[in-house]
Coordinates of N, CA and C and ligand atoms in Angstrom, one line a residue:
X526 N 1.0 -1.5 -0.1 CA -0.1 0.0 -0.1 C 0.9 1.3 -0.1
X527 N 2.0 1.3 0.4 CA 3.2 2.4 0.9 C 3.6 2.6 -0.7
X528 N 3.7 1.2 -1.4 CA 4.2 1.6 -2.7 C 3.0 2.1 -3.7
X529 N 1.8 1.6 -3.6 CA 0.7 2.2 -4.4 C 0.6 3.7 -4.4
X530 N 0.3 4.0 -2.9 CA 0.1 5.6 -2.8 C 1.6 6.1 -2.7
X531 N 2.8 5.6 -2.8 CA 4.2 6.8 -2.5 C 4.0 7.4 -1.1
X532 N 3.8 6.8 -0.1 CA 3.7 7.6 0.7 C 4.9 6.9 1.5
X533 N 5.6 7.9 2.5 CA 6.9 7.8 3.4 C 6.5 7.2 4.5
X534 N 7.5 6.5 5.1 CA 6.8 5.8 6.5 C 6.2 6.8 7.7
X535 N 6.7 7.8 7.6 CA 5.8 8.7 8.6 C 4.5 9.0 8.2
X536 N 3.8 8.5 7.2 CA 2.4 8.6 7.0 C 1.8 7.7 7.8
X537 N 0.6 8.2 8.5 CA 0.2 7.6 9.5 C -1.0 6.5 8.7
X538 N -1.0 5.3 9.2 CA -1.4 3.9 8.7 C -2.7 4.1 7.8
X539 N -3.8 5.0 8.6 CA -5.0 5.1 8.2 C -5.2 5.5 6.8
X540 N -4.0 6.6 6.4 CA -4.2 7.0 5.0 C -4.1 6.1 3.9
X541 N -3.1 4.8 4.0 CA -3.0 4.0 3.3 C -4.1 3.0 2.4
X542 N -4.6 2.6 3.3 CA -6.0 1.8 2.3 C -6.7 2.8 1.6
X543 N -7.0 4.1 2.0 CA -7.7 5.4 1.3 C -7.1 5.6 -0.2
X544 N -5.8 5.9 0.3 CA -5.0 6.2 -1.0 C -4.7 5.0 -2.0
X545 N -4.7 4.1 -1.7 CA -4.3 2.9 -2.1 C -5.8 2.0 -3.0
X546 N -6.7 2.7 -2.5 CA -8.1 1.8 -2.7 C -8.3 0.6 -2.5
X547 N -7.7 -0.1 -1.5 CA -7.7 -1.6 -1.1 C -8.0 -1.6 0.4
X548 N -9.2 -2.4 0.3 CA -9.8 -2.5 1.8 C -8.7 -3.0 2.9
X549 N -8.9 -2.7 4.0 CA -7.9 -2.6 5.2 C -7.8 -4.1 5.4
X550 N -6.7 -4.7 5.5 CA -6.2 -6.0 6.0 C -7.3 -6.7 7.0
X551 N -7.4 -5.9 8.3 CA -8.1 -6.4 9.4 C -9.5 -6.6 8.9
X552 N -10.3 -5.8 8.0 CA -11.1 -5.6 7.4 C -11.8 -7.2 6.9
X553 N -10.7 -7.0 5.6 CA -10.7 -8.0 4.7 C -10.9 -9.8 5.7
X554 N -10.0 -9.5 6.8 CA -9.8 -11.0 7.5 C -11.1 -11.1 8.1
X555 N -11.6 -9.8 8.8 CA -13.2 -10.2 9.4 C -14.3 -10.9 8.2
X556 N -14.2 -10.1 7.4 CA -15.1 -10.6 6.3 C -14.9 -12.2 5.7
X557 N -13.6 -12.5 5.6 CA -13.4 -13.8 4.9 C -13.8 -14.8 6.4
X558 N -13.6 -14.4 7.3 CA -14.1 -15.5 8.8 C -15.5 -15.4 8.7
X559 N -16.4 -14.4 8.6 CA -17.8 -14.3 8.6 C -18.3 -15.0 7.4
X560 N -17.7 -15.2 6.1 CA -18.0 -15.9 5.2 C -17.7 -17.0 5.1
X561 N -16.5 -17.5 5.7 CA -16.3 -18.8 5.9 C -17.0 -19.8 6.9
X562 N -17.4 -18.7 7.8 CA -18.3 -19.3 9.0 C -19.9 -19.5 8.9
X563 N -20.6 -18.7 7.9 CA -21.6 -18.7 7.1 C -21.5 -20.0 6.3
X564 N -20.6 -20.3 5.6 CA -20.5 -21.3 4.6 C -20.6 -22.8 5.6
X565 N -19.5 -22.9 6.7 CA -19.6 -23.8 7.5 C -21.1 -24.3 8.2
X566 N -21.4 -23.1 8.7 CA -23.0 -23.1 9.3 C -24.1 -23.5 8.4
X567 N -23.9 -23.2 7.4 CA -25.0 -24.0 6.4 C -24.8 -25.2 6.2
X568 N -24.1 -25.8 6.3 CA -23.8 -27.4 5.9 C -23.3 -28.1 7.2
X569 N -24.4 -28.5 8.1 CA -23.9 -29.7 9.2 C -23.4 -31.2 8.8
X570 N -23.6 -31.1 7.4 CA -22.7 -32.5 7.1 C -21.2 -32.8 6.7
X571 N -20.8 -31.5 7.0 CA -19.1 -31.1 6.9 C -18.2 -31.8 8.1
X572 N -17.4 -32.6 7.9 CA -16.6 -33.0 8.9 C -16.0 -32.0 9.8
X573 N -15.7 -31.1 9.3 CA -15.1 -29.7 9.9 C -16.0 -29.6 11.4
X574 N -17.2 -29.9 11.7 CA -18.0 -29.7 12.8 C -17.5 -30.4 13.6
X575 N -17.0 -31.5 13.7 CA -16.2 -32.5 14.6 C -14.9 -32.0 15.1
X576 N -14.5 -31.1 14.5 CA -13.2 -30.1 14.8 C -13.4 -28.9 15.5
X577 N -14.1 -28.2 15.1 CA -14.6 -26.8 15.6 C -15.5 -26.9 16.9
X578 N -16.0 -28.1 17.2 CA -17.2 -28.2 18.5 C -16.1 -29.6 19.2
X579 N -14.9 -29.3 19.8 CA -14.4 -30.2 20.6 C -14.9 -30.3 21.8
X580 N -15.2 -31.4 22.6 CA -15.7 -31.5 24.1 C -14.3 -30.7 24.8
X581 N -13.2 -31.3 24.9 CA -12.2 -31.0 25.6 C -10.7 -30.3 24.6
X582 N -10.9 -29.1 24.5 CA -9.7 -28.4 23.7 C -8.6 -28.9 24.2
X583 N -7.5 -29.3 23.4 CA -6.1 -29.4 23.8 C -5.5 -28.4 24.4
X584 N -5.5 -26.8 22.9 CA -4.8 -25.9 23.3 C -5.9 -24.6 23.4
X585 N -5.8 -23.9 24.1 CA -6.9 -22.8 24.5 C -6.5 -21.3 24.0
X586 N -7.3 -20.8 23.2 CA -7.3 -19.8 22.4 C -7.9 -18.7 23.1
X587 N -7.3 -17.7 23.7 CA -8.0 -16.4 24.2 C -9.0 -15.8 23.0
X588 N -8.7 -15.8 22.2 CA -9.4 -15.2 21.0 C -9.8 -16.3 19.7
X589 N -10.7 -17.4 20.3 CA -10.9 -18.2 19.0 C -11.5 -17.8 18.2
X590 N -11.4 -18.3 16.7 CA -12.1 -17.3 15.7 C -13.7 -17.9 15.5
X591 N -14.0 -18.9 16.0 CA -15.4 -19.0 16.2 C -15.9 -18.4 17.0
X592 N -15.5 -18.0 18.1 CA -16.3 -17.0 19.2 C -16.4 -15.6 18.2
X593 N -15.2 -15.2 17.6 CA -15.4 -13.9 16.8 C -16.2 -14.2 15.7
X594 N -16.6 -15.4 15.1 CA -17.3 -15.2 13.8 C -18.9 -15.0 14.7
X595 N -19.1 -15.6 15.6 CA -20.6 -15.5 15.9 C -20.9 -14.2 16.5
X596 N -19.9 -13.5 17.1 CA -19.8 -12.4 17.6 C -20.5 -11.7 16.2
X597 N -19.5 -11.2 15.5 CA -19.7 -10.6 14.2 C -20.9 -11.0 13.3
X598 N -21.3 -12.5 13.7 CA -22.5 -12.4 12.8 C -24.0 -11.7 13.9
X599 N -23.7 -12.0 15.0 CA -24.5 -11.5 16.2 C -24.8 -9.5 15.8
X600 N -23.9 -9.2 15.4 CA -23.8 -7.7 15.4 C -24.2 -7.3 14.1
X601 N -24.4 -8.1 13.2 CA -24.5 -7.7 11.7 C -23.5 -6.8 11.1
X602 N -22.2 -7.7 11.3 CA -20.7 -6.8 10.7 C -21.1 -6.6 9.5
X603 N -20.6 -5.2 9.1 CA -20.6 -4.2 7.9 C -19.3 -3.9 8.0
X604 N -18.2 -4.6 7.0 CA -16.4 -4.0 7.3 C -16.3 -2.9 6.2
X605 N -17.3 -2.5 5.2 CA -17.3 -1.0 4.6 C -17.5 -0.2 5.5
X606 N -18.7 -0.5 6.5 CA -19.1 0.8 7.7 C -18.3 0.7 8.6
X607 N -17.4 -0.1 8.7 CA -16.3 -0.3 9.7 C -15.4 0.5 9.1
X608 N -14.8 0.1 8.2 CA -13.7 1.1 7.6 C -14.0 2.8 7.5
X609 N -15.8 2.9 6.8 CA -15.9 4.3 7.0 C -15.6 4.9 8.2
X610 N -15.9 4.4 9.4 CA -16.4 5.0 10.8 C -14.6 5.2 11.2
X611 N -13.8 4.3 10.9 CA -12.4 4.6 11.4 C -11.8 5.7 10.8
X612 N -12.3 5.7 9.3 CA -11.6 6.8 8.9 C -12.1 8.0 9.2
X613 N -13.2 8.4 9.4 CA -13.8 9.6 10.0 C -13.4 10.0 11.3
X614 N -13.2 8.8 12.0 CA -12.7 9.0 13.5 C -10.9 9.6 13.7
X615 N -10.3 8.9 12.2 CA -8.8 9.2 12.5 C -8.6 10.4 11.3
X616 N -9.0 10.6 10.1 CA -8.5 11.6 9.2 C -9.2 13.0 9.5
X617 N -8.5 13.8 9.2 CA -8.8 15.4 9.2 C -10.0 15.5 8.5
X618 N -11.2 16.3 9.1 CA -12.5 16.6 8.3 C -12.1 16.8 7.0
X619 N -11.2 17.7 6.4 CA -11.4 18.1 4.9 C -11.0 17.0 4.3
X620 N -10.6 15.8 4.9 CA -10.3 14.6 3.6 C -11.2 13.8 3.9
X621 N -12.6 13.9 4.5 CA -13.3 12.6 5.1 C -14.2 12.2 3.6
X622 N -14.3 13.0 2.5 CA -15.0 12.5 1.4 C -14.0 11.6 0.4
X623 N -12.5 11.6 0.6 CA -11.8 11.2 0.2 C -12.1 9.5 0.1
X624 N -12.7 8.9 1.1 CA -13.1 7.6 0.7 C -14.5 7.3 0.4
X625 N -14.3 6.4 -0.9 CA -15.4 6.0 -1.4 C -15.3 4.6 -2.0
X626 N -15.8 3.6 -1.0 CA -15.2 2.3 -1.2 C -15.4 2.0 -2.7
X627 N -16.4 2.8 -3.3 CA -16.8 2.2 -4.9 C -16.0 2.6 -6.1
X628 N -15.1 3.5 -5.9 CA -14.6 4.0 -6.6 C -13.1 4.8 -6.3
X629 N -11.8 4.7 -6.7 CA -11.0 5.2 -6.3 C -10.7 6.4 -6.2
X630 N -9.9 7.2 -5.2 CA -9.7 8.5 -4.8 C -9.7 9.3 -5.9
X631 N -10.0 10.7 -6.2 CA -9.7 11.4 -7.4 C -8.2 11.6 -7.1
X632 N -8.2 11.5 -8.9 CA -6.3 11.5 -9.2 C -5.5 10.2 -9.0
X633 N -6.3 9.3 -8.7 CA -5.6 7.4 -8.9 C -5.3 7.3 -10.1
X634 N -6.1 8.0 -11.3 CA -5.3 7.4 -12.7 C -4.0 8.2 -13.1
X635 N -3.8 9.3 -12.3 CA -2.6 10.2 -12.7 C -1.4 9.4 -13.0
X636 N -0.5 10.2 -14.0 CA 0.9 9.3 -13.5 C 1.7 9.2 -12.5
X637 N 2.3 8.2 -11.8 CA 2.8 7.8 -10.9 C 3.3 9.2 -10.0
X638 N 4.3 9.8 -10.8 CA 5.0 10.6 -10.0 C 4.0 11.9 -9.4
X639 N 2.9 12.3 -10.3 CA 2.1 13.1 -10.0 C 1.2 12.6 -8.6
X640 N 0.9 11.6 -8.8 CA -0.3 10.6 -8.0 C 0.6 10.9 -6.5
X641 N 2.2 10.4 -6.6 CA 2.5 10.3 -5.4 C 2.8 11.8 -4.8
X642 N 3.2 12.8 -5.7 CA 3.3 14.1 -5.2 C 1.9 14.5 -4.7
X643 N 0.6 14.0 -5.2 CA -0.7 14.8 -4.7 C -0.8 13.9 -3.3
X644 N -0.5 12.8 -3.3 CA -0.4 12.0 -2.0 C 0.1 12.7 -0.8
X645 N 1.3 13.1 -1.0 CA 2.4 13.7 -0.1 C 1.6 15.0 0.3
X646 N 1.1 15.8 -0.4 CA 0.4 16.9 -0.3 C -0.7 16.7 0.7
X647 N -1.6 15.9 0.2 CA -2.9 15.6 1.0 C -2.3 15.5 2.5
X648 N -1.1 13.9 2.7 CA -1.1 13.7 4.0 C -0.2 14.9 4.8
X649 N 0.4 15.9 4.1 CA 1.3 16.3 4.9 C 2.4 16.0 4.9
X650 N 2.9 14.6 4.6 CA 4.1 14.0 4.8 C 4.8 13.8 3.4
X651 N 5.5 14.7 3.3 CA 6.3 14.5 1.7 C 8.0 15.3 2.3
X652 N 8.8 15.1 1.2 CA 10.3 15.3 1.4 C 10.5 17.1 1.5
X653 N 9.8 17.3 2.7 CA 10.3 19.0 3.0 C 11.3 19.1 3.6
X654 N 11.5 20.3 4.0 CA 13.0 20.6 4.6 C 12.7 20.2 6.1
X655 N 11.6 20.4 6.5 CA 11.5 20.1 8.0 C 11.8 18.6 8.0
X656 N 10.9 17.9 7.3 CA 10.8 16.2 7.4 C 12.4 15.7 7.0
X657 N 12.9 16.2 5.7 CA 14.3 15.8 5.8 C 15.0 15.9 6.8
X658 N 14.9 17.1 7.6 CA 16.0 17.5 8.9 C 15.5 16.3 9.7
X659 N 14.2 16.0 10.2 CA 14.0 15.1 11.2 C 14.4 13.6 10.8
X660 N 14.7 13.3 9.7 CA 14.6 11.9 9.5 C 16.4 12.3 9.2
X661 N 17.0 12.8 9.4 CA 18.6 13.2 9.5 C 19.1 13.0 8.0
X662 N 18.3 13.9 6.9 CA 19.1 13.7 5.6 C 19.5 14.9 5.4
X663 N 19.0 16.2 6.2 CA 19.8 17.5 5.8 C 20.0 18.3 7.2
X664 N 20.3 19.0 7.3 CA 20.7 19.8 8.5 C 20.1 21.4 8.3
X665 N 19.0 21.7 7.6 CA 18.6 22.7 7.4 C 16.6 22.8 7.0
X666 N 16.2 22.8 7.9 CA 14.5 22.7 7.8 C 14.2 24.0 7.3
X667 N 15.1 25.1 6.8 CA 14.3 26.2 6.5 C 14.2 26.2 4.9
X668 N 13.2 27.1 4.4 CA 12.8 27.1 2.9 C 13.6 28.3 2.5
X669 N 13.9 28.2 1.0 CA 14.6 29.2 0.2 C 14.0 30.3 0.2
X670 N 12.7 30.6 0.8 CA 11.9 32.0 0.5 C 12.3 32.6 1.8
X671 N 13.1 32.1 3.2 CA 13.3 32.7 4.2 C 12.4 32.2 5.3
X672 N 11.5 31.5 5.1 CA 10.6 30.6 6.2 C 11.6 30.1 7.0
X673 N 11.4 29.8 8.1 CA 12.2 28.7 9.1 C 12.4 27.6 9.0
X674 N 10.8 27.0 8.9 CA 10.5 25.7 8.6 C 9.7 25.6 7.3
X675 N 10.3 24.5 6.4 CA 9.6 24.2 5.4 C 9.1 23.1 5.4
X676 N 7.7 22.9 5.7 CA 6.9 22.0 5.7 C 5.7 21.6 4.6
X677 N 5.2 20.6 4.3 CA 4.6 20.4 3.3 C 3.4 21.3 3.0
X678 N 3.1 21.4 4.3 CA 2.1 22.9 4.3 C 2.4 24.1 3.9
X679 N 3.4 24.2 4.6 CA 4.0 25.5 4.4 C 4.4 26.0 2.3
X680 N 4.9 24.5 2.0 CA 5.2 24.5 0.3 C 4.1 24.9 -0.3
X681 N 2.6 24.4 0.1 CA 1.1 24.2 -0.7 C 0.8 25.7 -0.3
X682 N 0.5 25.9 0.9 CA -0.3 27.1 1.1 C 0.2 28.4 1.3
X683 N 1.5 28.1 2.0 CA 2.1 29.7 2.5 C 3.0 30.2 1.9
X684 N 3.7 29.7 1.1 CA 5.4 29.8 0.4 C 4.9 30.9 -0.5
X685 N 5.7 32.1 -0.1 CA 5.6 33.2 -1.5 C 6.2 32.8 -2.7
X686 N 7.2 32.0 -2.8 CA 7.7 31.4 -4.0 C 7.0 30.2 -4.8
X687 N 6.2 29.7 -4.2 CA 5.6 28.5 -4.8 C 4.2 28.1 -4.5
X688 N 3.7 28.8 -3.2 CA 2.4 28.2 -3.0 C 1.3 28.4 -4.2
X689 N 0.6 27.3 -3.8 CA -0.6 27.1 -4.6 C -1.9 28.0 -4.2
X690 N -2.4 28.7 -5.2 CA -3.4 29.3 -4.9 C -4.8 29.2 -4.6
X691 N -5.0 27.9 -4.7 CA -6.3 27.3 -4.4 C -6.4 26.8 -2.8
X692 N -7.4 25.7 -3.1 CA -7.8 25.3 -1.2 C -7.4 24.1 -1.4
X693 N -7.6 23.4 -0.3 CA -7.6 22.0 -0.1 C -8.4 20.9 -1.0
X694 N -9.4 21.5 -1.1 CA -10.7 21.0 -1.9 C -10.1 20.8 -3.4
X695 N -9.0 21.6 -4.1 CA -8.5 21.2 -5.1 C -7.5 20.0 -5.0
X696 N -7.0 19.8 -4.2 CA -6.4 18.7 -3.6 C -7.1 17.3 -3.4
X697 N -8.1 17.3 -2.7 CA -9.3 16.6 -2.7 C -9.8 15.8 -3.9
X698 N -10.4 16.7 -5.0 CA -11.0 16.5 -6.2 C -10.0 16.3 -7.1
X699 N -8.5 16.6 -6.8 CA -7.5 16.5 -7.7 C -7.8 17.5 -9.2
X700 N -8.4 18.5 -8.8 CA -8.6 19.4 -9.9 C -7.6 19.9 -11.1
X701 N -7.9 20.0 -12.3 CA -6.9 20.2 -13.2 C -5.8 21.7 -12.7
X702 N -6.7 22.6 -12.0 CA -5.6 23.7 -11.2 C -4.4 22.9 -10.4
X703 N -4.9 21.9 -9.4 CA -4.2 21.6 -8.9 C -2.9 20.6 -9.3
X704 N -3.4 19.8 -10.4 CA -2.4 19.0 -11.0 C -1.7 19.7 -11.7
X705 N -2.0 21.1 -12.5 CA -0.9 22.1 -13.0 C 0.0 22.4 -12.2
X706 N -0.5 22.5 -10.8 CA 0.6 23.1 -10.1 C 1.6 22.0 -9.9
X707 N 1.3 20.7 -9.3 CA 2.1 19.6 -9.1 C 2.8 19.6 -10.4
X708 N 2.4 19.4 -11.2 CA 3.3 19.3 -12.4 C 4.7 20.4 -12.4
X709 N 4.1 21.4 -12.3 CA 5.2 22.6 -12.5 C 6.1 23.0 -11.0
X710 N 5.7 22.2 -9.8 CA 6.3 22.3 -8.4 C 7.9 21.9 -8.6
X711 N 8.6 23.3 -8.4 CA 10.1 23.1 -8.1 C 10.6 22.0 -7.0
X712 N 10.0 21.6 -6.3 CA 10.4 21.0 -5.0 C 9.8 19.3 -5.2
X713 N 10.9 18.5 -5.0 CA 10.3 17.3 -5.4 C 10.1 16.9 -3.9
X714 N 8.5 16.4 -3.7 CA 8.1 16.0 -2.7 C 8.2 14.5 -2.3
Ligands
ZN132 ZN1 8.9 28.9 1.5

């Protein structure tokens, strides 16, 4: 997911499934467990029933999948709804519309170089002076415009030398104006 979204390690994990348009692994696991449990429950002649319902368990699990599956079934688990809830709880409000389980985020079809830069602007985690200094690749966190701290946010919205004239909404929707600015940006985020 890091490779697809082009996000550096410092990017919080909740961004990755949304930017790479892949359902989070934990939710896929729950969905698969539930599907398997329903399939097995609907056919009592399967030999697996003798194994999953033993009288004496040889090894005890603190979190048996059988118990999890029953709980998920009882609470009518909906993986996509759980993903949306998690995203809304974690991501800044401006980016909430970015998660649409039915289609990839805007700008997903852009050439990789542009898509990576777009995602780094969205997350605020790019190779700006401040981050390069934090990661030990540079000793100067300042911007060439004179600002003492060159953050991704500064480059995008505040820098007098190169700031984008539009809003966050342009990066959310990947508007032609935002894409043009990404193309012409003189700093490689
Ligand atoms: Zn600057």
